[in-house]
CSV table of C-alpha atoms in Angstrom, one decimal:
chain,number,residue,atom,x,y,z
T,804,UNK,CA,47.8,43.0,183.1
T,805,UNK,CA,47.3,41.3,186.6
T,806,UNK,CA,50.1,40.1,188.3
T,807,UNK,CA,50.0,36.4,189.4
T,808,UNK,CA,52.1,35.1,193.3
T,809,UNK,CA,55.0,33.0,192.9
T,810,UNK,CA,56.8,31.3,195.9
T,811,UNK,CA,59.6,29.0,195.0
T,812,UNK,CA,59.0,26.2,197.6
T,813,UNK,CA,61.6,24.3,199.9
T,814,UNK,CA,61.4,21.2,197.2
T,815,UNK,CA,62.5,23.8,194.4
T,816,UNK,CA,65.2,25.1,196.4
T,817,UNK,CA,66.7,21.7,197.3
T,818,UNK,CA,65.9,20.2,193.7
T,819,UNK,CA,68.2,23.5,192.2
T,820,UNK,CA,70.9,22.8,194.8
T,821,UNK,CA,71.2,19.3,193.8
T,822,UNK,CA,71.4,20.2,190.1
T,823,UNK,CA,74.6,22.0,191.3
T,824,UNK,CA,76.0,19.4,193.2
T,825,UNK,CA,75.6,17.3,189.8
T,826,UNK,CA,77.2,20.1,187.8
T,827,UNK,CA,80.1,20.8,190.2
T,828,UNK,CA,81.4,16.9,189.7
T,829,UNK,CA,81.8,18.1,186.2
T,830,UNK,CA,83.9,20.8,187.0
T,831,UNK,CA,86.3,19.2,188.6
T,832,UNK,CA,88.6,19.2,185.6
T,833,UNK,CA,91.2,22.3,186.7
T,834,UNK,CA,91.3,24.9,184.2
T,835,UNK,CA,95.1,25.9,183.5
T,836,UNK,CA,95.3,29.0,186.3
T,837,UNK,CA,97.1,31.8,184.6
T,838,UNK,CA,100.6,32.5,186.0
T,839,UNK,CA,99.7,29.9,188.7
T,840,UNK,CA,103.3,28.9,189.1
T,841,UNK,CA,103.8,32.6,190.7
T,842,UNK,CA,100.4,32.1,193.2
T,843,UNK,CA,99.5,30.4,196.0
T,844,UNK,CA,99.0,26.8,195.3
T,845,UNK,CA,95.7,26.8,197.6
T,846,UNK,CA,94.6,29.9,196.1
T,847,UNK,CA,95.3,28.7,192.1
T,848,UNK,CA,93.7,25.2,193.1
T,849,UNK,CA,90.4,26.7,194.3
T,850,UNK,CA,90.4,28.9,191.1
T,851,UNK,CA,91.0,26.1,188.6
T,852,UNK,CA,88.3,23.8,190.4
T,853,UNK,CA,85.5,25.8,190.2
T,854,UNK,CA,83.1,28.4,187.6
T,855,UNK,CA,84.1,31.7,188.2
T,856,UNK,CA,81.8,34.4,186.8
T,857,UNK,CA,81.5,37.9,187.4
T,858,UNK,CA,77.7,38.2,186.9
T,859,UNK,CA,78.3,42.4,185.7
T,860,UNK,CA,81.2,43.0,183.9
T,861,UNK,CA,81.6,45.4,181.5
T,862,UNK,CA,83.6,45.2,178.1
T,863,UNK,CA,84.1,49.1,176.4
T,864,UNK,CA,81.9,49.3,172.7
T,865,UNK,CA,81.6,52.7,171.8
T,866,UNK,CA,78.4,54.9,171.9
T,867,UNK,CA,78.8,56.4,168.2
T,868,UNK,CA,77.8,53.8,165.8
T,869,UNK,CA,81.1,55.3,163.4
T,870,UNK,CA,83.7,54.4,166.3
T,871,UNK,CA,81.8,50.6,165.9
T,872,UNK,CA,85.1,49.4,163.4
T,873,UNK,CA,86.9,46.1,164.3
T,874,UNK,CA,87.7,47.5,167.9
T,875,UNK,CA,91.1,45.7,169.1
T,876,UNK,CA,90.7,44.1,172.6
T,877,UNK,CA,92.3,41.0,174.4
T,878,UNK,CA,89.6,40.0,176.5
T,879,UNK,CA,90.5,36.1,176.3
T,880,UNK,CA,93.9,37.3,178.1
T,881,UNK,CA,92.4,39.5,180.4
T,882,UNK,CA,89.4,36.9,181.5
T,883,UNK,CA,91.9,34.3,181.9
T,884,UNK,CA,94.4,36.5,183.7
T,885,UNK,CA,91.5,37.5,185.8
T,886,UNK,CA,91.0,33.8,187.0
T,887,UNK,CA,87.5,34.2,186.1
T,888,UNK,CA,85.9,31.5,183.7
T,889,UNK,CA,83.5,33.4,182.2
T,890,UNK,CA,81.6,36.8,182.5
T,891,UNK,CA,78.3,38.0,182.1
T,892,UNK,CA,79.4,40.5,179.1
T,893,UNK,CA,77.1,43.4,179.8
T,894,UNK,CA,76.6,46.3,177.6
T,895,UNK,CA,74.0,49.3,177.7
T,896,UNK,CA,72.1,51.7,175.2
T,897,UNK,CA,71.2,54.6,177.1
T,898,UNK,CA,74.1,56.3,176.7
T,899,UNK,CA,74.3,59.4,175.3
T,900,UNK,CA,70.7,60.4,176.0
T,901,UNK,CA,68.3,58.3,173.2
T,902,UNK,CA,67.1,60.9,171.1
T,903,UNK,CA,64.6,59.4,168.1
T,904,UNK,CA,62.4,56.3,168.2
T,905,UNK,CA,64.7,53.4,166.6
T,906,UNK,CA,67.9,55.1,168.4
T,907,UNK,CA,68.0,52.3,171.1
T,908,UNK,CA,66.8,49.2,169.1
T,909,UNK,CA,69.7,50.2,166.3
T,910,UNK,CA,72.6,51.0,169.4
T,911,UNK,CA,71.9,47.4,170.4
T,912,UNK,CA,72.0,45.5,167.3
T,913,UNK,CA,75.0,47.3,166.4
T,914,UNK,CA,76.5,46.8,169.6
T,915,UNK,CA,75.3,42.8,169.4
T,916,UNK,CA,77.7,43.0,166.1
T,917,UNK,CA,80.2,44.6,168.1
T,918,UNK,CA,80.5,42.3,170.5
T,919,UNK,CA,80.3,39.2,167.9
T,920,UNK,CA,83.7,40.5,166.3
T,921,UNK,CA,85.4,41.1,169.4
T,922,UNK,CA,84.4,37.1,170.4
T,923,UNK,CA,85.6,36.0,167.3
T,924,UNK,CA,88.5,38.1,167.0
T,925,UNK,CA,89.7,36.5,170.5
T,926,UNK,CA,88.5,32.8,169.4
T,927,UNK,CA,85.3,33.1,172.1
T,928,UNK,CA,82.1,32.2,172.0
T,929,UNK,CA,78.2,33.0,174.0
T,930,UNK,CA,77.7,30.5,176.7
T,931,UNK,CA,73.9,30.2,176.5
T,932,UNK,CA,73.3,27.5,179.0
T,933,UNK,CA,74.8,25.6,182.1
T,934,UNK,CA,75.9,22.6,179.4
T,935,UNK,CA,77.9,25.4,177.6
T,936,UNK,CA,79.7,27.1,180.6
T,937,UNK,CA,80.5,23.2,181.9
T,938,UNK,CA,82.1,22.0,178.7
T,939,UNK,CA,84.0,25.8,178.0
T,940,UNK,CA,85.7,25.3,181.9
T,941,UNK,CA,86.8,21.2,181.0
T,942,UNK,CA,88.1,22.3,177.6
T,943,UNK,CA,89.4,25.1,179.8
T,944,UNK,CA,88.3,28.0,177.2
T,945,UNK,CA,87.1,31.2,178.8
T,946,UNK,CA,83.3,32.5,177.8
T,947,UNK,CA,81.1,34.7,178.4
T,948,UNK,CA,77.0,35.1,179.1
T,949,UNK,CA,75.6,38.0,176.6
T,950,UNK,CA,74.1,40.5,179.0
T,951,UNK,CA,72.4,44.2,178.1
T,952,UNK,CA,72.0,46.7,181.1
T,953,UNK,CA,68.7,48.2,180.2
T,954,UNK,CA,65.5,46.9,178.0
T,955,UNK,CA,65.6,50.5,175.9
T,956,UNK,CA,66.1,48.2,172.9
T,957,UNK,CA,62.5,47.0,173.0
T,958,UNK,CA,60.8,49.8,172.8
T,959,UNK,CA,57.8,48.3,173.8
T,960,UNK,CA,57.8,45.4,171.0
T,961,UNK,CA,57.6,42.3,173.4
T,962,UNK,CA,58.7,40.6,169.8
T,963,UNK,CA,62.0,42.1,169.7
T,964,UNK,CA,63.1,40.0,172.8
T,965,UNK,CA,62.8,36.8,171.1
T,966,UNK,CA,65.2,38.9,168.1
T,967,UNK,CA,67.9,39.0,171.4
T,968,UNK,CA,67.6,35.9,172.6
T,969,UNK,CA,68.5,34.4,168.9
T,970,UNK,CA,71.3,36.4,168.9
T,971,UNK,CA,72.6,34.8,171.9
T,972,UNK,CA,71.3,37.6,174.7
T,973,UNK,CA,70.9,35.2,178.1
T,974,UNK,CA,71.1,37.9,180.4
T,975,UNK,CA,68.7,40.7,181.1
T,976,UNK,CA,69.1,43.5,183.2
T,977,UNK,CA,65.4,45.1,183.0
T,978,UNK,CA,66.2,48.7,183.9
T,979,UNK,CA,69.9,51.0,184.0
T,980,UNK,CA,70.1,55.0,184.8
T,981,UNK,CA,68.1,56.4,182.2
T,982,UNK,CA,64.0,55.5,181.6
T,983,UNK,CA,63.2,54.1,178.8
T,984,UNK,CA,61.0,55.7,176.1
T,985,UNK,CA,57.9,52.7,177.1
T,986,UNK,CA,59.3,52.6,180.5
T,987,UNK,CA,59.2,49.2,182.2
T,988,UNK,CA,59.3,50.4,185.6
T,989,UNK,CA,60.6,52.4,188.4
T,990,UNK,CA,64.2,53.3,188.9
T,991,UNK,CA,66.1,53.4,192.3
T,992,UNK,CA,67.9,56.7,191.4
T,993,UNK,CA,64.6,58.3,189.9
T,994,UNK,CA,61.4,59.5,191.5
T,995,UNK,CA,58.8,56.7,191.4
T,996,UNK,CA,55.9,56.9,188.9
T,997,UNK,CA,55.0,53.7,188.4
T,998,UNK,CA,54.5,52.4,191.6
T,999,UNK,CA,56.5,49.3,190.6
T,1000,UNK,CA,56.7,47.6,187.0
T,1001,UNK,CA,54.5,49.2,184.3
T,1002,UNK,CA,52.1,46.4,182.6
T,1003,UNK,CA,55.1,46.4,179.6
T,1004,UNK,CA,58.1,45.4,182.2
T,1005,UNK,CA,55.5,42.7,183.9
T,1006,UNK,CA,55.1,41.5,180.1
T,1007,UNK,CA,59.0,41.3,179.4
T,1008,UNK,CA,59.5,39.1,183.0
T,1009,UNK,CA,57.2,36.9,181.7
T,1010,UNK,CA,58.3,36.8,178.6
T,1011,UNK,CA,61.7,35.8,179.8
T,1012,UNK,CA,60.6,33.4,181.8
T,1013,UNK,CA,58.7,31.6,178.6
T,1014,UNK,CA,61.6,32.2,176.4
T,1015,UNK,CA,64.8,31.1,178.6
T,1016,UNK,CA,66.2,34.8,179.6
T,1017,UNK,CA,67.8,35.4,183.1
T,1018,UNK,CA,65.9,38.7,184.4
T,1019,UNK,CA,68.7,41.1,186.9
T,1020,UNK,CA,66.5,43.6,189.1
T,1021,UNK,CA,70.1,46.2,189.1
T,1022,UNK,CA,68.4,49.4,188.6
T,1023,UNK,CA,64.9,48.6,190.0
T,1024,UNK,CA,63.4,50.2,193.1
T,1025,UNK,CA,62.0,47.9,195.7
T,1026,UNK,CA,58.5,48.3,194.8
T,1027,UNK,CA,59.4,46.9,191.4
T,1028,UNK,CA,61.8,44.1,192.3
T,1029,UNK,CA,58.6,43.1,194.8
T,1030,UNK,CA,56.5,43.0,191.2
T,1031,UNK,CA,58.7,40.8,189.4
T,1032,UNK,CA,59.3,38.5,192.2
T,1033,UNK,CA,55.7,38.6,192.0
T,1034,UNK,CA,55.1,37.6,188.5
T,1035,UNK,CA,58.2,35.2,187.9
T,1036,UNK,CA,57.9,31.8,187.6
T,1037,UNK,CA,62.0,31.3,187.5
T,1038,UNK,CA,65.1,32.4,189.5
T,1039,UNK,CA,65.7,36.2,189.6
T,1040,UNK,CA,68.8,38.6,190.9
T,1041,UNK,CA,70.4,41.9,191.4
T,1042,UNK,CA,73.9,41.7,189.8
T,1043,UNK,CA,75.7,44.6,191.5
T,1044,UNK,CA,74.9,46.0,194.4
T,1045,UNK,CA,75.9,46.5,197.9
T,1046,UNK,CA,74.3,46.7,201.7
T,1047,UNK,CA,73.1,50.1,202.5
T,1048,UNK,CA,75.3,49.1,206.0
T,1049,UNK,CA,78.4,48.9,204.3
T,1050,UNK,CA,79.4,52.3,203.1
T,1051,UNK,CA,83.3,52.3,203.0
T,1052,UNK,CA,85.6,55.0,204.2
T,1053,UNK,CA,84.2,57.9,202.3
T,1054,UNK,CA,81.4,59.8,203.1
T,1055,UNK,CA,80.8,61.7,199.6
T,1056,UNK,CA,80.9,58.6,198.0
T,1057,UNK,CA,78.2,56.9,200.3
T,1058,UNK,CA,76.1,60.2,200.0
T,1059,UNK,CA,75.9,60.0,196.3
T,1060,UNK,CA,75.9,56.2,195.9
T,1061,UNK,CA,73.4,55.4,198.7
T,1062,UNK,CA,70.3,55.2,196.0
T,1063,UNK,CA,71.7,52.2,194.2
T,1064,UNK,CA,72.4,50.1,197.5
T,1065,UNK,CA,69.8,47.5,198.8
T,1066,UNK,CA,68.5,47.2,202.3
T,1067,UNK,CA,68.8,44.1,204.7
T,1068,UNK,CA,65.3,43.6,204.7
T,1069,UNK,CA,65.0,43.9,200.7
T,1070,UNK,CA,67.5,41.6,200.2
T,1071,UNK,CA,66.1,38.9,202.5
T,1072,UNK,CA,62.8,39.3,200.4
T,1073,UNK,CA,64.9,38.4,196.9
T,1074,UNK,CA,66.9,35.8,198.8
T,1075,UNK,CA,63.5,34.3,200.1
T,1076,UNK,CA,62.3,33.6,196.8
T,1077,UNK,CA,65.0,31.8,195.5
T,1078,UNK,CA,66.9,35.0,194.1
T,1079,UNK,CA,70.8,36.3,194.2
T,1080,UNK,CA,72.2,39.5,195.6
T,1081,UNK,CA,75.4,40.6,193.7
T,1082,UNK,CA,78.4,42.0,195.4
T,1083,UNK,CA,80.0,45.3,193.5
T,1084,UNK,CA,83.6,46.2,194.8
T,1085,UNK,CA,82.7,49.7,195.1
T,1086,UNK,CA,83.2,51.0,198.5
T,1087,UNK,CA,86.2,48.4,198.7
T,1088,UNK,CA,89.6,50.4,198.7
T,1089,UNK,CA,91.3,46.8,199.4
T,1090,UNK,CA,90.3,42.9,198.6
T,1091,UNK,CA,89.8,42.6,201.9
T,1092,UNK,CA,87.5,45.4,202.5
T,1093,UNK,CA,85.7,44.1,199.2
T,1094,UNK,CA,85.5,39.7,201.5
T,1095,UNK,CA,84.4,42.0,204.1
T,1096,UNK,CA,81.5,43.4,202.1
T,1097,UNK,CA,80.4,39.4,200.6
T,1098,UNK,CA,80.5,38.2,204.1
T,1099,UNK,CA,78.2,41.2,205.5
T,1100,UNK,CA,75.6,40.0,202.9
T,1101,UNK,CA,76.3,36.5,203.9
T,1102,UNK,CA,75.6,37.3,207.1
T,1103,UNK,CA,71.9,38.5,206.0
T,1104,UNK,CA,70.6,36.4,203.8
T,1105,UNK,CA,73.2,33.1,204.0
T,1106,UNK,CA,75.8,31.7,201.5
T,1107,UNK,CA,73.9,30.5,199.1
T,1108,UNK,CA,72.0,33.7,197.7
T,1109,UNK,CA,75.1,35.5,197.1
T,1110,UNK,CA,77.6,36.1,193.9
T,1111,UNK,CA,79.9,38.5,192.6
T,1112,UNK,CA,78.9,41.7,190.4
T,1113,UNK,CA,81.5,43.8,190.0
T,1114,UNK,CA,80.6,46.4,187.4
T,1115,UNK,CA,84.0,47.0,186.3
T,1116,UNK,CA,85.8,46.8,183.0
T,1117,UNK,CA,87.2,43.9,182.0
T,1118,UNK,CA,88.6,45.2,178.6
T,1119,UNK,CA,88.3,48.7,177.0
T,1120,UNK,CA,88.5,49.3,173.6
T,1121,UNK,CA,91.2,51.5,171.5
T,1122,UNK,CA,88.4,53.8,170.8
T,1123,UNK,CA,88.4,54.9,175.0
T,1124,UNK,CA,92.7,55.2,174.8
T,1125,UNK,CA,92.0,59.1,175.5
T,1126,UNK,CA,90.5,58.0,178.6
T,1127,UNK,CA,91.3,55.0,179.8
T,1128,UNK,CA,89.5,53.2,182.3
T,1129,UNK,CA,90.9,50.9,185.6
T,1130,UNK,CA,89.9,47.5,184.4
T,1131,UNK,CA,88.6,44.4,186.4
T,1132,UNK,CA,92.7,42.9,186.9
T,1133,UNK,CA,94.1,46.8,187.4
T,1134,UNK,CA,90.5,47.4,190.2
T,1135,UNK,CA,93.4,47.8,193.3
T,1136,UNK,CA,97.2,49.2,192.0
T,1137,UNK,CA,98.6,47.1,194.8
T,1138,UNK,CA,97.3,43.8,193.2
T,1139,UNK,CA,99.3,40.5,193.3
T,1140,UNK,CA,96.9,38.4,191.4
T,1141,UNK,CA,94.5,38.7,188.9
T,1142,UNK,CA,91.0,40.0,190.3
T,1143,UNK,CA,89.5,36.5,191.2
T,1144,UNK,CA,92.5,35.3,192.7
T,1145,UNK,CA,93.0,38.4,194.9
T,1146,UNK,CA,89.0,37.7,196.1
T,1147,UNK,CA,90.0,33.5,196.5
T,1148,UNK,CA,92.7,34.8,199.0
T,1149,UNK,CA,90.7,38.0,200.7
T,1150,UNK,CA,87.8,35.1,201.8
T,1151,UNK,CA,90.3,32.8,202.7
T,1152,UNK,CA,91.7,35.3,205.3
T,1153,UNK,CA,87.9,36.7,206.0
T,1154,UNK,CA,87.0,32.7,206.9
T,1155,UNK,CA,85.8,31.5,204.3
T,1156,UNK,CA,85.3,27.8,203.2
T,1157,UNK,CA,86.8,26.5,199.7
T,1158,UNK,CA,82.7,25.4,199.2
T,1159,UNK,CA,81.5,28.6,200.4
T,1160,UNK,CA,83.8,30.3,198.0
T,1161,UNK,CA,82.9,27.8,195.1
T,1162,UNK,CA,79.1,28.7,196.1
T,1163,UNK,CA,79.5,32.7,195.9
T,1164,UNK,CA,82.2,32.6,193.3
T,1165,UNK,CA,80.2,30.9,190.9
T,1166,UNK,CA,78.0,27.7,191.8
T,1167,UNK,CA,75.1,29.9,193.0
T,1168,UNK,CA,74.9,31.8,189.7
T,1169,UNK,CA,75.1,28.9,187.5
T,1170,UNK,CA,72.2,27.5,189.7
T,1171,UNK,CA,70.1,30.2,189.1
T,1172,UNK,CA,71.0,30.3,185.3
T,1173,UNK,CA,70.4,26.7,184.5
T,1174,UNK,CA,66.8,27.3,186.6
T,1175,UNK,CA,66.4,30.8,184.3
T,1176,UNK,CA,67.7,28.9,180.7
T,1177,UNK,CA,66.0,25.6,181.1
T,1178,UNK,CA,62.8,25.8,178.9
């Protein structure tokens, strides 16, 4: 399949940021902050005035399809604690290795089923547009974005996305650790092969254009972040990632992590075309190393291409109590505040603006998403 050029122009860009504008007057309606009597007013004001989403955030569902029973979680209490007014609830397949043709398509449906019970259990629902995440923050109800890490589900059936999509999936990341049996394209932690996207993973970029999917680039090597830049026609990103300049305080760490982090150049390439770069809190032993880390990426590619990814937990299930996992509000032991808040008051002290904060915080993901969603 040839690959077509796509360059989101100057009036696209302005056009998206107006749509924005237009959508932050409707969030002006504060969302009740939790615990805000015990937090800085400036900080719980911020908070309640704005969309915050995590764009990768993880919530536990177990890998054997037996532990898949009515799993308990509070993830309305957590969310809300967090300060966070929705999250891009992100699940994978690849884990434990797939084995048999059908393993990955029958992990995600039973997953999907999963995480239908744990919204409804909790009185949540699937935000699956910018109208939905407006109207859940002024009736001040938490949500989330359905999000898979990893298109192993497909299994090279292009049909099988528009399956996803009716059950609410919004959010795609295209690759995660392990290749997929019809591989989509090349990994960042894996040799390349493919010198890019295979013909398949241009097909499902394409697809999710037509059908109204956002398309994350986590997992993808530069080459084939370059292809689907190349062959999209809407707004892409990379959820959770960090500069390959900002490497924290320990060495073994950066060693082994240094694959999965994104160059200055690479990101100004994503950012040129209309894209997001997602900030992770790993390398962060502090909020304040973690403002540090959004305003180094500022610095690169400006304010209005960056959001927060953290790829932490926001709830784990009772199925993981016999090892249980630091979740988003418990990231730093120290912690005041929920997660959010703790960020609101680490870029506040790094010098940031209340609109720069309501831009990376939120407004530049629900941009992008409205652009991505709108068919």
């Amino acid at each position: 399949m040839g690959k077509s050029h796509h360059i989101w122009s100057r009036r696209d860009f302005i056009t998206s940021l107006a749509l924005a504008g237009a959508a932050g007057a409707l969030m002006s309606n504060p969302m009740i902050a939790w615990a805000a009597q015990e937090e800085d007013p400036q900080i719980a004001s911020i908070v309640s005035s704005m969309i915050g989403i995590d764009t990768h955030n993880h919530v536990d569902v177990p890998f054997k399809k037996e532990d898949f029973t009515r799993q308990k979680y509070d993830l309305r209490a957590e969310i809300n604690k967090s300060g966070f007014a929705a999250i891009c609830m992100t699940f994978c397949v690849d884990r434990p290795n797939l084995i048999n043709e059908g393993d990955a398509y029958e992990r995600f449906l039973t997953s999907l089923d999963e995480m239908d019970d744990i919204l409804k259990t909790n009185n949540m629902s699937r935000a699956l547009n910018l109208k939905d995440l407006v109207n859940a923050h002024k009736n001040k109800q938490p949500t989330v974005i359905q999000s898979v890490e990893g298109g192993h589900f497909l299994e090279g059936k292009i049909e099988r996305l528009e399956i996803a999509y009716k059950r609410g999936l919004r959010h795609l990341g295209l690759l995660h650790d392990n290749q997929s049996a019809f591989p989509l394209g090349d990994i960042y932690t894996d040799p390349a092969k493919f010198g890019g996207l295979t013909p398949f993973g241009i097909e499902v970029v394409q697809k999710s254009n037509q059908l109204g999917i956002l398309v994350d680039l986590a997992h993808c090597n530069d080459e084939a972040i370059n292809d689907a830049i190349e062959v999209s026609t809407k707004p892409l990103l990379v959820s959770h990632t960090g500069l390959n300049t900002q490497l924290g305080s320990n060495p073994e760490m950066a060693k082994g992590m240094m694959k999965r982090l994104i160059s200055k150049e690479q990101a100004k390439i994503l950012a040129n075309a209309g894209g997001l770069v997602g900030v992770w809190n790993h390398f962060a032993e502090t909020p304040l190393d973690y403002a540090k880390n959004i305003r180094a990426m500022v610095d690169v590619i400006g304010v209005e291409h960056v959001c927060i990814g953290t790829d932490t937990v926001m709830a784990s299930g009772e199925v993981n109590k016999d090892r249980p996992r630091r979740t988003t509000n418990t990231t730093w032991s120290n912690s005041k505040y929920g997660f959010f808040y703790e960020i609101v008051n680490a870029m506040l002290k790094t010098g940031f603006t209340k609109n720069e904060i309501v831009k990376i915080g939120g407004g530049n993901y629900c941009r992008i998403f409205d652009k991505a969603t709108r068919i």
